[in-house]
Amino acid sequence: MMISGAEIVIRCLQEEKVDCVFGYPGGSVLHIYDALFKQDQVKHILVRHEQAAVHAADAYSRSSQRVGVALVTSGPGVTNTVTGIATAYMDSIPMVVLTGQVPSFYIGQDAFQECDTVGITRPCVKHNFLVKDVKDLAVTIKKAFHIASTGRPGPVVVDIPKDITAQMCEFDYPKTIQMRSYNPVVKGHLGQIKKAVQILQEAKRPVIYTGGGVILSDAAEQLTKLAHKLNFPVTNTLMGLGGYPATDKQFIGMLGMHGTFEANNAMHYADVILAIGARFDDRVIGNPEHFGEEKRRVIHIDIDPSSISKRVKVDVPIVGNVPDVIEEIVKLMDGGFKTDPEVANWWKQIDEWRGRDSLRYKQSEHIMPQFVMEKLYEVTGGNAFITSDVGQHQMFAAQYYKFDKPRRWINSGGLGTMGVGLPYGMGVLMANPDAQVACVTGEGSIQMCIQELSTCKQYGFPIKIINLNNGMLGMVRQWQEMFYSKRYSQSYVTSLPDFVKLAEAYGHVGMKIEKPEDVEPALRKAFTEHKDDLVFMDFIIDPGANVFPMVAAGKGLTEMILAEDI
Amino acid sequence: MRHIISILIENESGALSRVAGLFSARGYNIESLTVAPTEDPSLSRMTILTSGSDEVLEQITKQLNKLVDVVKVVDLSEAAHVERELMLIKVRATGKDREEMKRMADIFRGRIIDVTESTYVIELTGASSKLDSFIAALDAGLILETVRTGVCGIGRGDRILKV
């Protein structure tokens, strides 16, 4: 039977078991929206700005392992998605973005709402396509899902001209796809794995350093098993939080620019680093020259060969799917593996570093942001999905909310995109409808996608917005305080809205919390009495609170600045 | 270090800009780039002359391999290979220079492929250094125009780049 290109698009989504798309209609996608209207298998979430559609699709994926899908129109619809696509790209999130394009016979003529979608998005996608023939439509969408979700995942854009969505064609969805130019390596090289096991056996000061790859490949279970067998300390990157239970005694906290004293020291002084699904980026190892001063051996497991030896020279590279490689290691260890007795002394050293309690903070008469995070953790029993924006609040959430499970910590690590928190909450709720979701944000970030309060009302997303309001762009202010002699250039906001009234204007519940003793009762109220409401909680926090420990940009991991009294 | 990278890539529109974009986005050099379809019209072969340390070259190869359209990548200069570049050079050929130009073209085994009363177009093929020497050997004031294809190369003997 011949069906239209638009119907083919929807049929493809159904075949891929996509249950919802986030989008915004417009001229070039009207045929697709019409086809969407005639079915009820694929739900559509109408956002208020295309950027939010992509962020929501991104979080849908982050919180569920399924591919998120966004649908937008040509021209400005596309340009508005670029931030969202780049955000997903930097964190390797599988996502398919379907974009409308002007009719193919208008392309290149500066038609109304035309832009070079493939050109504009090329540097921030894993791959992109322009569909030029309706006969290629189904196979292109199949390829898009295949590429997005295999190997090192990433966003894929499919640009579909309007005339293609009107043309009629037989629908034939391929079951599998073969591409001679795209065959990611899955199985790790056994010889390399054997070498790795040997080195692990010889390690005297080992550390297991894991990143977002563990989350993306669903390897948390295997990682925990391996770490317990080895009894080595484990540190996570910002993107890796939840990949290993934060309440486990082997967990030494997040590392990097705002990592714990013990994690950064362990990473620096380790003689063997087992890096898994992590990429030694600048926020993690600081100055590579300083990092390179210590002699050590590095084992690196990653699905992406280009992540290996990119910033730090690796001794044993293992390219492959993380959970499979870990299983292989565990299997080899069953044949009489013994760790070096020196590791006990290493643990003593780590416990001494731990004793510094580098996340300690001083209470003040104001609400301390760290305190809000601790209470949020208590009140939600550690079970919430925490989305965050970017800045001090993000670091406080990462440091003080202990993630025991993967896919619960949803934030923009690589690109550092302010404004993602609220749309991320929407995406999490579409993938996990019964979840408790808190969006930890600040008065700066939340205003970057504030319009989505309207979407939240329409679909009844009961997100709890934890607005850590210090009237300052806190992280910018912190850097200016420390490195720019307190010249607070453009880092404060003098006319903030009344967030309580703003929330109410959108039909939500607003709360303003100004005293430390009110923090816990307010949170409890929000999560019980207002369980089904979106609650905007405006916490007026200590404006002077800073994030510590801190490794200044360009400094080495051991050159941490600690809070004054530590 | 100078390297010649050979790439087999799907002959799709935009494939060239993916490669060029990768080089500029990651700050790698392109000294020359040539591309044309192979005997299999669905594949193009691209030759890029670049330079960088071993670490940079390793990254370039890995990043190129990561492009979805790229089928194969080799660093030709890693082993025995032959390389050639073609140049067309238009020179002033009047008076005593006319004979001198003819002589120079012969010495460098070039061919004169266009002749007017006052100009020659000389075709010259060889290693890039030979083309450089030819330019250096001419009186700069007599060179009217030059165009070069950039390097292309192929492995020697059994070294074959094919799908």
XYZ file of C-alpha atoms in Angstrom:
729
model
C 0.000 0.000 0.000
C 1.249 3.464 -0.859
C 1.388 5.879 2.031
C 2.676 9.438 2.268
C 6.165 10.383 3.395
C 4.654 11.930 6.508
C 2.912 8.661 7.345
C 6.172 6.822 6.720
C 7.870 9.034 9.328
C 5.255 8.127 11.917
C 5.295 4.438 10.973
C 9.070 4.414 11.421
C 8.715 5.902 14.906
C 6.138 3.240 15.737
C 8.446 0.509 14.448
C 11.192 1.894 16.687
C 8.737 1.694 19.623
C 8.990 5.412 20.209
C 6.244 6.298 22.679
C 6.697 10.050 22.659
C 8.282 12.870 20.706
C 8.973 16.374 21.907
C 8.354 19.039 19.339
C 6.908 22.203 17.935
C 4.984 22.442 14.654
C 5.599 24.777 11.742
C 5.140 25.083 7.993
C 7.605 22.450 6.837
C 6.385 19.728 9.178
C 2.628 20.231 8.791
C 2.197 16.983 6.852
C 4.029 15.114 9.598
C 1.918 16.749 12.302
C -1.185 15.764 10.357
C -0.038 12.144 10.277
C 0.748 12.379 13.987
C -2.801 13.586 14.641
C -4.297 10.486 13.010
C -2.753 7.978 15.419
C -2.300 7.598 19.139
C 0.697 5.321 19.519
C 3.264 8.106 19.461
C 2.442 10.823 21.951
C 3.541 14.373 21.240
C 4.688 16.818 23.904
C 4.297 20.394 22.763
C 7.094 22.486 24.233
C 7.285 26.289 24.258
C 10.655 26.601 22.532
C 12.453 24.096 20.290
C 15.546 24.140 22.507
C 13.456 22.570 25.255
C 12.181 19.853 22.906
C 15.717 18.664 22.292
C 16.732 18.940 25.952
C 13.647 16.931 26.949
C 14.363 14.243 24.329
C 17.955 14.186 25.596
C 16.840 13.628 29.214
C 14.308 11.037 28.108
C 17.276 9.128 26.767
C 19.614 9.814 29.707
C 17.054 8.532 32.168
C 15.926 5.457 30.252
C 18.504 4.081 27.802
C 15.959 4.541 24.994
C 16.525 6.919 22.081
C 14.911 10.332 22.612
C 13.154 11.927 19.659
C 12.473 15.576 18.829
C 10.523 16.997 15.897
C 10.857 20.597 14.743
C 10.233 22.753 11.728
C 12.767 24.232 9.315
C 14.777 27.450 9.707
C 14.414 28.938 13.192
C 12.968 25.661 14.442
C 16.291 24.070 13.573
C 18.574 26.853 14.767
C 16.784 26.801 18.122
C 17.677 23.140 18.518
C 21.411 23.612 18.020
C 22.225 24.187 21.708
C 20.282 21.079 22.628
C 21.941 18.964 19.960
C 25.423 20.156 20.946
C 24.607 19.402 24.588
C 23.632 15.830 23.732
C 26.637 15.440 21.455
C 29.133 16.442 24.136
C 27.670 13.884 26.542
C 27.193 11.149 23.869
C 23.439 10.896 24.248
C 21.528 8.812 21.682
C 18.881 11.001 20.129
C 17.136 11.440 16.788
C 16.096 14.928 15.749
C 13.666 15.103 12.844
C 13.710 18.496 11.185
C 11.426 19.851 8.496
C 13.040 21.436 5.466
C 11.637 23.645 2.708
C 10.498 21.697 -0.367
C 13.486 20.122 -2.118
C 12.996 22.219 -5.251
C 13.359 25.402 -3.112
C 16.556 24.366 -1.345
C 19.326 26.869 -1.936
C 17.010 29.672 -2.986
C 16.775 31.379 0.419
C 13.181 30.267 0.748
C 11.055 31.304 3.723
C 12.283 29.535 6.873
C 15.120 27.880 5.011
C 18.472 27.182 6.581
C 21.274 24.755 5.791
C 20.346 22.297 8.514
C 22.891 19.678 7.574
C 25.609 22.345 7.430
C 24.651 24.077 10.674
C 24.368 20.884 12.704
C 27.292 18.981 11.168
C 29.890 19.817 13.830
C 27.589 18.850 16.703
C 25.991 15.599 15.538
C 27.243 12.060 15.317
C 25.798 12.061 11.819
C 23.125 13.816 9.803
C 21.079 13.188 6.686
C 19.127 15.166 4.139
C 16.454 12.948 2.611
C 16.240 13.613 -1.119
C 13.923 10.832 -2.213
C 10.853 9.471 -0.461
C 12.103 5.953 -1.271
C 15.095 6.575 1.025
C 13.035 7.922 3.914
C 12.388 4.744 5.907
C 15.905 3.378 5.523
C 17.383 6.745 6.489
C 15.341 6.875 9.690
C 16.373 3.295 10.434
C 20.002 4.278 9.944
C 19.510 7.304 12.194
C 18.279 5.153 15.102
C 21.011 2.601 14.467
C 23.814 5.157 14.410
C 22.445 7.114 17.376
C 22.245 4.109 19.666
C 25.295 2.000 18.763
C 29.025 2.471 19.307
C 29.657 5.692 21.144
C 26.103 7.043 21.064
C 25.171 10.523 19.893
C 22.518 12.688 18.286
C 21.548 12.175 14.630
C 19.605 14.723 12.595
C 17.308 13.725 9.737
C 16.320 16.697 7.572
C 13.145 16.050 5.578
C 11.963 18.456 2.849
C 8.247 19.160 2.865
C 7.547 17.742 -0.614
C 9.062 14.417 0.427
C 6.510 14.165 3.242
C 3.687 14.582 0.705
C 4.909 12.044 -1.862
C 3.484 8.523 -1.839
C 5.596 5.413 -1.462
C 5.433 1.797 -0.314
C 6.432 1.435 3.332
C 9.081 -1.148 4.000
C 10.979 -0.824 7.249
C 14.255 -2.740 7.265
C 14.709 -5.046 10.248
C 18.460 -4.637 10.372
C 20.912 -2.335 8.764
C 24.367 -2.983 7.350
C 26.711 -0.097 6.627
C 30.157 -0.826 5.231
C 31.422 2.468 6.604
C 30.063 2.054 10.136
C 30.919 -0.991 12.244
C 31.752 -0.053 15.841
C 33.994 -2.465 17.721
C 32.139 -4.173 20.560
C 34.343 -6.981 21.774
C 37.513 -6.059 23.613
C 40.848 -7.540 22.512
C 41.535 -10.555 24.717
C 45.297 -10.059 24.727
C 44.873 -6.521 26.001
C 42.396 -7.671 28.637
C 44.908 -10.238 29.875
C 47.574 -7.536 30.087
C 45.156 -5.377 32.079
C 44.464 -8.150 34.567
C 48.188 -8.652 35.061
C 48.700 -4.952 35.777
C 45.760 -4.880 38.194
C 47.410 -7.708 40.059
C 50.650 -5.744 40.388
C 48.973 -2.505 41.436
C 50.023 -1.096 44.793
C 48.140 2.200 44.651
C 45.243 1.543 42.275
C 42.227 3.666 41.486
C 39.177 2.891 39.362
C 38.129 6.043 37.544
C 34.814 5.830 35.695
C 32.734 8.193 33.603
C 29.558 8.565 31.621
C 30.396 5.535 29.492
C 29.487 3.258 32.396
C 26.038 4.860 32.584
C 25.488 4.901 28.816
C 26.418 1.260 28.393
C 24.452 0.148 31.470
C 27.527 -1.289 33.111
C 26.881 -0.182 36.706
C 26.183 -3.715 37.869
C 29.324 -5.147 36.257
C 31.434 -2.265 37.555
C 30.225 -2.800 41.116
C 30.986 -6.482 40.880
C 34.484 -5.842 39.570
C 35.242 -3.124 42.141
C 34.095 -5.355 45.006
C 36.235 -8.203 43.755
C 39.267 -5.921 43.520
C 38.553 -3.883 46.649
C 40.061 -0.852 44.899
C 38.870 2.723 45.491
C 36.382 4.060 42.935
C 35.958 7.643 41.820
C 33.382 8.934 39.336
C 33.430 11.887 36.994
C 30.509 14.303 37.022
C 28.955 12.306 34.183
C 29.700 9.003 35.870
C 27.847 9.633 39.135
C 25.488 6.777 39.904
C 27.621 4.346 37.922
C 28.922 3.148 41.262
C 26.886 3.399 44.498
C 27.891 6.617 46.267
C 27.120 5.134 49.674
C 29.501 2.216 49.128
C 32.614 2.324 51.333
C 34.936 1.986 48.336
C 33.520 5.141 46.796
C 35.830 8.097 47.328
C 33.630 10.721 45.684
C 33.663 12.690 42.491
C 37.046 13.833 41.166
C 38.120 16.857 39.194
C 37.770 20.596 39.518
C 35.303 20.236 42.393
C 36.195 16.708 43.387
C 36.910 15.509 46.893
C 40.363 15.778 48.452
C 40.660 11.991 48.597
C 39.538 11.402 45.003
C 41.893 13.960 43.488
C 44.851 12.803 45.540
C 44.151 9.145 44.816
C 43.923 9.883 41.106
C 47.161 11.844 41.145
C 49.269 9.449 43.212
C 47.875 6.160 41.883
C 50.364 3.780 40.284
C 47.624 2.101 38.250
C 44.546 3.849 36.889
C 41.733 1.730 35.539
C 39.784 4.229 33.430
C 36.381 3.055 32.256
C 34.153 5.045 29.903
C 35.870 8.299 30.833
C 37.998 10.672 28.786
C 40.481 12.487 31.093
C 39.029 15.870 30.186
C 40.327 19.222 31.437
C 37.769 19.491 34.248
C 38.840 16.067 35.497
C 42.646 15.991 35.442
C 43.406 19.708 35.467
C 46.748 20.586 33.936
C 47.928 17.535 31.927
C 51.579 18.426 32.511
C 51.140 18.397 36.266
C 49.123 15.203 35.940
C 51.920 13.658 33.884
C 54.536 14.199 36.598
C 53.739 10.954 38.419
C 54.775 7.636 36.932
C 51.811 5.364 36.523
C 50.243 2.833 34.228
C 46.878 3.536 32.666
C 44.380 0.940 31.500
C 41.594 2.524 29.477
C 38.367 0.804 28.462
C 36.245 2.776 25.999
C 34.026 2.100 23.019
C 35.536 5.069 21.182
C 39.156 4.590 20.059
C 39.566 8.349 19.677
C 38.996 8.839 23.418
C 42.053 6.736 24.121
C 45.421 8.525 24.360
C 43.749 11.800 23.422
C 44.866 13.754 26.497
C 46.744 11.201 28.580
C 49.001 8.487 27.241
C 47.444 5.072 27.802
C 49.477 1.904 28.397
C 46.748 -0.677 27.852
C 43.959 0.508 25.550
C 40.906 -1.731 25.388
C 38.366 -0.724 22.775
C 35.013 -2.357 23.345
C 31.645 -2.319 25.000
C 32.279 -1.577 28.682
C 30.043 -4.219 30.358
C 31.351 -6.959 28.046
C 34.967 -6.017 28.691
C 34.397 -5.915 32.467
C 32.765 -9.358 32.322
C 35.874 -10.639 30.542
C 38.125 -9.157 33.209
C 36.052 -10.700 35.987
C 36.140 -14.050 34.211
C 39.937 -13.949 33.958
C 40.197 -12.951 37.629
C 38.427 -16.112 38.694
C 41.617 -18.025 37.895
C 43.549 -17.269 41.098
C 43.764 -13.473 41.028
C 45.445 -11.864 44.045
C 45.767 -8.171 44.726
C 49.030 -6.816 46.088
C 49.141 -6.636 49.918
C 50.439 -3.054 49.614
C 46.907 -2.006 48.668
C 46.034 -2.078 52.375
C 48.524 0.742 53.003
C 47.068 2.664 50.093
C 43.650 2.416 51.726
C 45.196 3.780 54.941
C 46.499 6.744 52.982
C 43.126 7.270 51.352
C 41.359 7.139 54.699
C 43.746 9.765 55.990
C 42.822 12.005 53.047
C 39.183 11.202 53.677
C 39.672 12.326 57.266
C 40.098 15.883 56.014
C 36.365 15.790 55.278
C 36.772 18.185 52.366
C 33.051 18.677 51.839
C 32.575 20.116 55.331
C 30.994 23.563 55.277
C 30.211 26.267 57.808
C 26.607 26.922 58.691
C 25.560 30.547 58.677
C 22.437 32.464 59.630
C 21.432 32.121 55.981
C 20.452 28.926 54.248
C 23.557 27.138 52.994
C 23.078 25.542 49.558
C 24.937 22.420 50.691
C 22.419 22.066 53.514
C 19.522 22.188 51.043
C 21.126 19.364 49.054
C 21.635 17.248 52.171
C 18.013 17.746 53.171
C 16.818 17.025 49.627
C 18.722 13.751 49.794
C 17.125 12.865 53.128
C 13.597 13.838 52.171
C 13.675 11.934 48.865
C 15.421 8.959 50.451
C 18.089 9.217 47.772
C 15.617 7.900 45.228
C 14.824 10.973 43.189
C 15.922 11.759 39.670
C 17.908 14.953 40.012
C 18.130 17.190 36.976
C 20.355 20.181 37.236
C 21.347 23.311 35.425
C 24.884 24.603 35.277
C 26.792 26.478 37.934
C 27.404 26.280 41.675
C 24.105 24.515 42.326
C 25.117 21.774 39.883
C 28.317 21.132 41.805
C 26.519 21.198 45.169
C 24.029 18.627 43.873
C 26.846 16.452 42.503
C 28.777 16.655 45.775
C 25.987 16.254 48.329
C 23.305 14.091 46.711
C 24.541 10.526 46.922
C 23.569 8.684 43.769
C 23.380 4.954 44.297
C 21.767 4.176 40.971
C 22.670 5.040 37.397
C 20.589 7.369 35.212
C 19.375 9.351 38.223
C 21.746 12.275 37.820
C 20.758 14.195 34.715
C 22.949 17.173 33.859
C 24.913 18.789 31.064
C 28.495 17.845 31.796
C 30.406 18.411 28.576
C 28.808 21.480 27.082
C 27.701 22.959 30.414
C 24.405 24.277 29.118
C 22.471 26.578 31.444
C 18.711 26.143 31.115
C 18.574 22.390 30.675
C 17.220 21.568 34.142
C 13.518 22.209 33.649
C 13.156 20.555 30.202
C 15.331 17.709 31.496
C 12.713 17.170 34.201
C 10.033 16.871 31.504
C 12.037 14.288 29.593
C 12.705 12.243 32.734
C 9.002 12.178 33.559
C 8.009 11.022 30.086
C 10.425 8.105 30.378
C 9.693 7.436 34.076
C 6.138 8.626 34.723
C 6.043 7.737 38.421
C 9.444 9.112 39.317
C 10.208 11.746 41.915
C 11.962 14.506 40.007
C 13.768 17.480 41.459
C 15.335 20.150 39.294
C 18.237 21.730 41.137
C 18.840 25.131 39.635
C 19.692 28.734 40.288
C 17.933 31.988 39.559
C 20.221 32.487 36.555
C 19.842 29.110 34.868
C 16.127 28.637 35.477
C 15.318 31.795 33.555
C 16.960 30.393 30.430
C 14.098 27.958 29.804
C 11.497 29.353 32.195
C 8.801 29.255 29.471
C 8.583 25.487 29.956
C 6.589 26.076 33.159
C 3.704 26.346 30.709
C 4.455 22.929 29.144
C 4.678 21.458 32.652
C 1.197 22.781 33.398
C -0.262 21.390 30.187
C 1.032 17.870 30.832
C 0.997 17.943 34.629
C 4.711 17.366 35.192
C 5.110 17.437 38.993
C 8.725 18.628 39.007
C 10.071 20.080 42.241
C 12.201 23.043 41.291
C 14.894 23.653 43.890
C 15.979 27.181 43.064
C 19.157 28.029 44.972
C 18.728 31.770 44.758
C 21.713 33.901 45.747
C 20.919 36.770 43.407
C 24.237 36.115 41.725
C 25.536 34.056 38.845
C 27.231 32.093 41.569
C 29.980 30.274 39.716
C 30.945 33.388 37.784
C 30.929 35.329 41.035
C 33.098 32.675 42.709
C 35.744 32.959 39.959
C 35.597 36.754 40.084
C 36.006 36.672 43.862
C 38.988 34.342 43.647
C 40.739 35.336 40.436
C 39.518 38.834 39.516
C 39.969 40.685 42.830
C 36.242 40.676 43.513
C 35.360 42.742 40.470
C 31.858 41.351 40.036
C 31.440 42.201 36.404
C 27.865 41.460 35.306
C 27.456 38.549 37.696
C 24.541 39.821 39.705
C 20.935 40.308 38.775
C 19.194 43.337 40.170
C 15.633 42.739 39.056
C 14.649 39.175 39.683
C 11.022 38.188 39.284
C 8.978 37.148 42.290
C 9.336 33.426 41.600
C 6.394 32.507 43.825
C 4.059 34.750 41.870
C 5.628 33.587 38.621
C 4.941 29.953 39.490
C 1.405 30.851 40.447
C 0.896 32.766 37.224
C 1.662 29.556 35.343
C -0.767 27.666 37.592
C 1.830 26.008 39.807
C 2.648 26.133 43.510
C 5.302 28.606 44.627
C 7.200 28.678 47.926
C 9.824 31.071 49.228
C 12.122 29.664 51.915
C 14.409 32.050 53.766
C 15.416 30.379 57.037
C 17.526 27.246 57.557
C 14.923 25.749 59.891
C 12.260 25.995 57.177
C 14.204 24.010 54.600
C 13.242 20.508 55.636
C 9.542 21.171 56.373
C 9.167 22.940 53.036
C 10.770 20.054 51.170
C 8.587 17.538 52.992
C 5.508 19.542 52.153
C 6.486 19.740 48.506
C 7.113 16.009 48.196
C 4.009 14.887 50.131
C 1.173 17.406 50.172
C 2.127 18.705 46.720
C 3.306 15.381 45.367
C 1.359 15.840 42.149
C 2.066 19.529 41.672
C 4.957 21.339 40.190
C 6.398 23.244 43.135
C 8.752 26.138 42.558
C 10.831 26.345 45.719
C 12.748 29.594 45.885
C 15.486 29.080 48.490
C 17.136 32.365 49.414
C 20.648 31.160 50.142
C 23.839 32.590 51.559
C 25.169 34.779 48.736
C 28.765 34.136 49.770
C 28.695 30.343 49.575
C 31.418 28.899 47.358
C 32.066 25.455 45.941
C 35.048 23.690 47.501
C 37.357 21.904 47.009
C 38.411 23.682 43.858
C 41.193 23.089 41.368
C 41.671 26.360 39.542
C 41.802 26.182 35.757
C 45.303 25.223 34.589
C 46.346 23.911 38.014
C 47.152 20.348 38.966
C 44.793 18.002 40.763
C 46.702 18.190 44.047
C 46.735 21.992 44.060
C 43.248 22.134 45.514
C 41.803 25.151 47.226
C 39.883 23.943 50.264
C 37.277 25.707 52.351
C 38.995 27.923 54.935
C 38.691 25.796 58.035
C 39.762 22.482 56.500
C 56.235 15.488 10.300
C 54.689 15.413 6.856
C 52.025 12.725 6.342
C 49.825 11.647 3.476
C 46.447 10.339 4.585
C 44.371 8.335 2.112
C 40.655 7.974 2.768
C 37.972 5.888 1.134
C 34.680 7.640 1.759
C 31.087 7.158 0.664
C 30.491 9.324 -2.394
C 27.655 11.264 -0.728
C 26.994 14.967 -0.913
C 28.568 16.678 2.043
C 31.218 14.013 2.595
C 34.007 16.451 1.735
C 32.711 19.049 4.172
C 32.606 16.469 6.975
C 36.310 15.819 6.487
C 37.246 19.463 5.989
C 35.088 20.441 8.975
C 36.783 17.870 11.184
C 40.228 19.262 10.350
C 39.264 22.864 11.044
C 37.235 22.064 14.190
C 40.088 20.154 15.786
C 42.830 22.460 14.614
C 44.608 20.042 12.275
C 46.458 21.234 9.176
C 45.414 20.566 5.624
C 48.271 21.415 3.294
C 46.569 19.926 0.288
C 43.485 17.870 -0.390
C 42.416 16.066 -3.527
C 39.296 14.017 -4.064
C 37.597 12.141 -6.888
C 35.417 9.047 -7.326
C 37.171 5.671 -7.594
C 36.503 2.878 -10.112
C 33.491 2.123 -7.890
C 31.452 5.332 -8.305
C 29.820 4.916 -4.878
C 33.211 5.527 -3.266
C 35.493 8.531 -3.357
C 39.173 8.520 -2.576
C 40.589 11.506 -0.798
C 44.259 12.280 -0.275
C 45.181 14.772 2.425
C 48.639 16.137 2.974
C 48.961 17.104 6.615
C 51.594 17.520 9.291
C 51.818 16.917 13.018
C 53.425 14.836 15.742
C 52.772 11.102 16.036
C 50.123 11.787 18.716
C 48.327 14.280 16.479
C 48.448 11.870 13.533
C 47.019 9.093 15.694
C 44.125 11.374 16.638
C 43.578 12.487 13.032
C 43.311 8.863 11.896
C 40.999 7.925 14.762
C 38.778 10.958 14.279
C 38.536 10.320 10.530
C 37.604 6.707 11.178
C 34.846 7.935 13.465
C 33.114 9.812 10.652
C 30.167 7.667 9.661
C 30.791 8.096 5.914
C 34.439 7.097 6.095
C 35.064 3.499 5.059
C 38.855 3.260 5.394
C 41.778 5.421 6.406
C 45.509 4.803 5.972
C 48.591 6.868 6.571
C 50.341 6.265 3.239
C 53.587 7.790 4.392
C 53.923 5.117 7.101
C 55.354 2.695 4.516
C 56.577 2.462 0.950
C 54.453 4.469 -1.445
C 54.643 6.632 -4.535
C 53.263 10.134 -4.694
C 52.666 12.580 -7.487
C 51.370 16.058 -7.968
C 50.396 17.780 -11.178
C 51.014 21.447 -11.903
C 49.974 23.675 -14.770
C 52.045 26.809 -14.978
C 51.529 29.688 -17.384
C 54.669 31.637 -18.187
C 55.590 34.608 -20.318
C 57.388 33.299 -23.417
C 58.663 36.168 -25.538
C 62.028 37.041 -27.030
C 64.957 35.153 -25.568
C 62.723 33.806 -22.746
C 60.743 31.750 -25.250
C 63.639 29.397 -25.926
C 64.733 29.425 -22.275
C 61.243 28.306 -21.142
C 61.202 25.467 -23.605
C 64.605 24.368 -22.352
C 63.564 24.501 -18.694
C 60.404 22.505 -19.422
C 62.531 19.858 -21.108
C 65.022 19.677 -18.260
C 62.186 19.059 -15.788
C 60.434 16.695 -18.197
C 57.475 19.021 -18.460
C 55.289 19.371 -21.520
C 54.102 22.509 -23.152
C 50.393 22.042 -23.701
C 49.296 25.501 -24.771
C 51.128 27.990 -26.896
C 50.321 31.589 -27.795
C 52.529 34.321 -29.189
C 53.511 35.455 -25.760
C 52.763 32.558 -23.348
C 53.261 28.863 -22.704
C 51.295 26.602 -20.420
C 53.626 23.926 -19.059
C 52.358 20.700 -17.532
C 54.605 19.139 -14.923
C 54.079 16.019 -12.865
C 56.169 14.692 -10.017
C 56.838 14.836 -6.345
C 55.829 18.132 -4.793
C 59.477 19.008 -4.216
C 60.179 18.720 -7.937
C 57.344 21.160 -8.686
C 58.749 23.505 -6.051
C 62.195 23.316 -7.654
C 60.775 24.088 -11.060
C 59.104 27.222 -9.740
C 62.327 28.197 -7.985
C 64.314 27.674 -11.195
C 62.189 30.110 -13.195
C 62.518 33.863 -13.132
C 59.628 34.824 -10.806
C 58.743 37.765 -13.026
C 57.914 35.415 -15.893
C 55.389 33.283 -13.989
C 51.880 34.431 -14.840
C 49.790 31.807 -13.096
C 50.192 28.443 -11.391
C 47.706 25.765 -10.397
C 48.550 22.563 -8.519
C 46.372 19.534 -7.802
C 47.824 18.724 -4.433
C 49.459 15.418 -3.644
C 47.941 12.079 -4.494
C 49.600 8.823 -3.642
C 49.331 5.080 -3.618
C 51.032 2.299 -1.665
C 53.716 0.228 -3.346
C 53.300 -3.436 -4.262
C 50.819 -5.398 -2.168
C 49.772 -2.433 -0.074
C 46.230 -1.971 -1.365
C 43.492 0.332 -0.103
C 40.212 -1.202 -1.134
C 36.890 -2.160 0.442
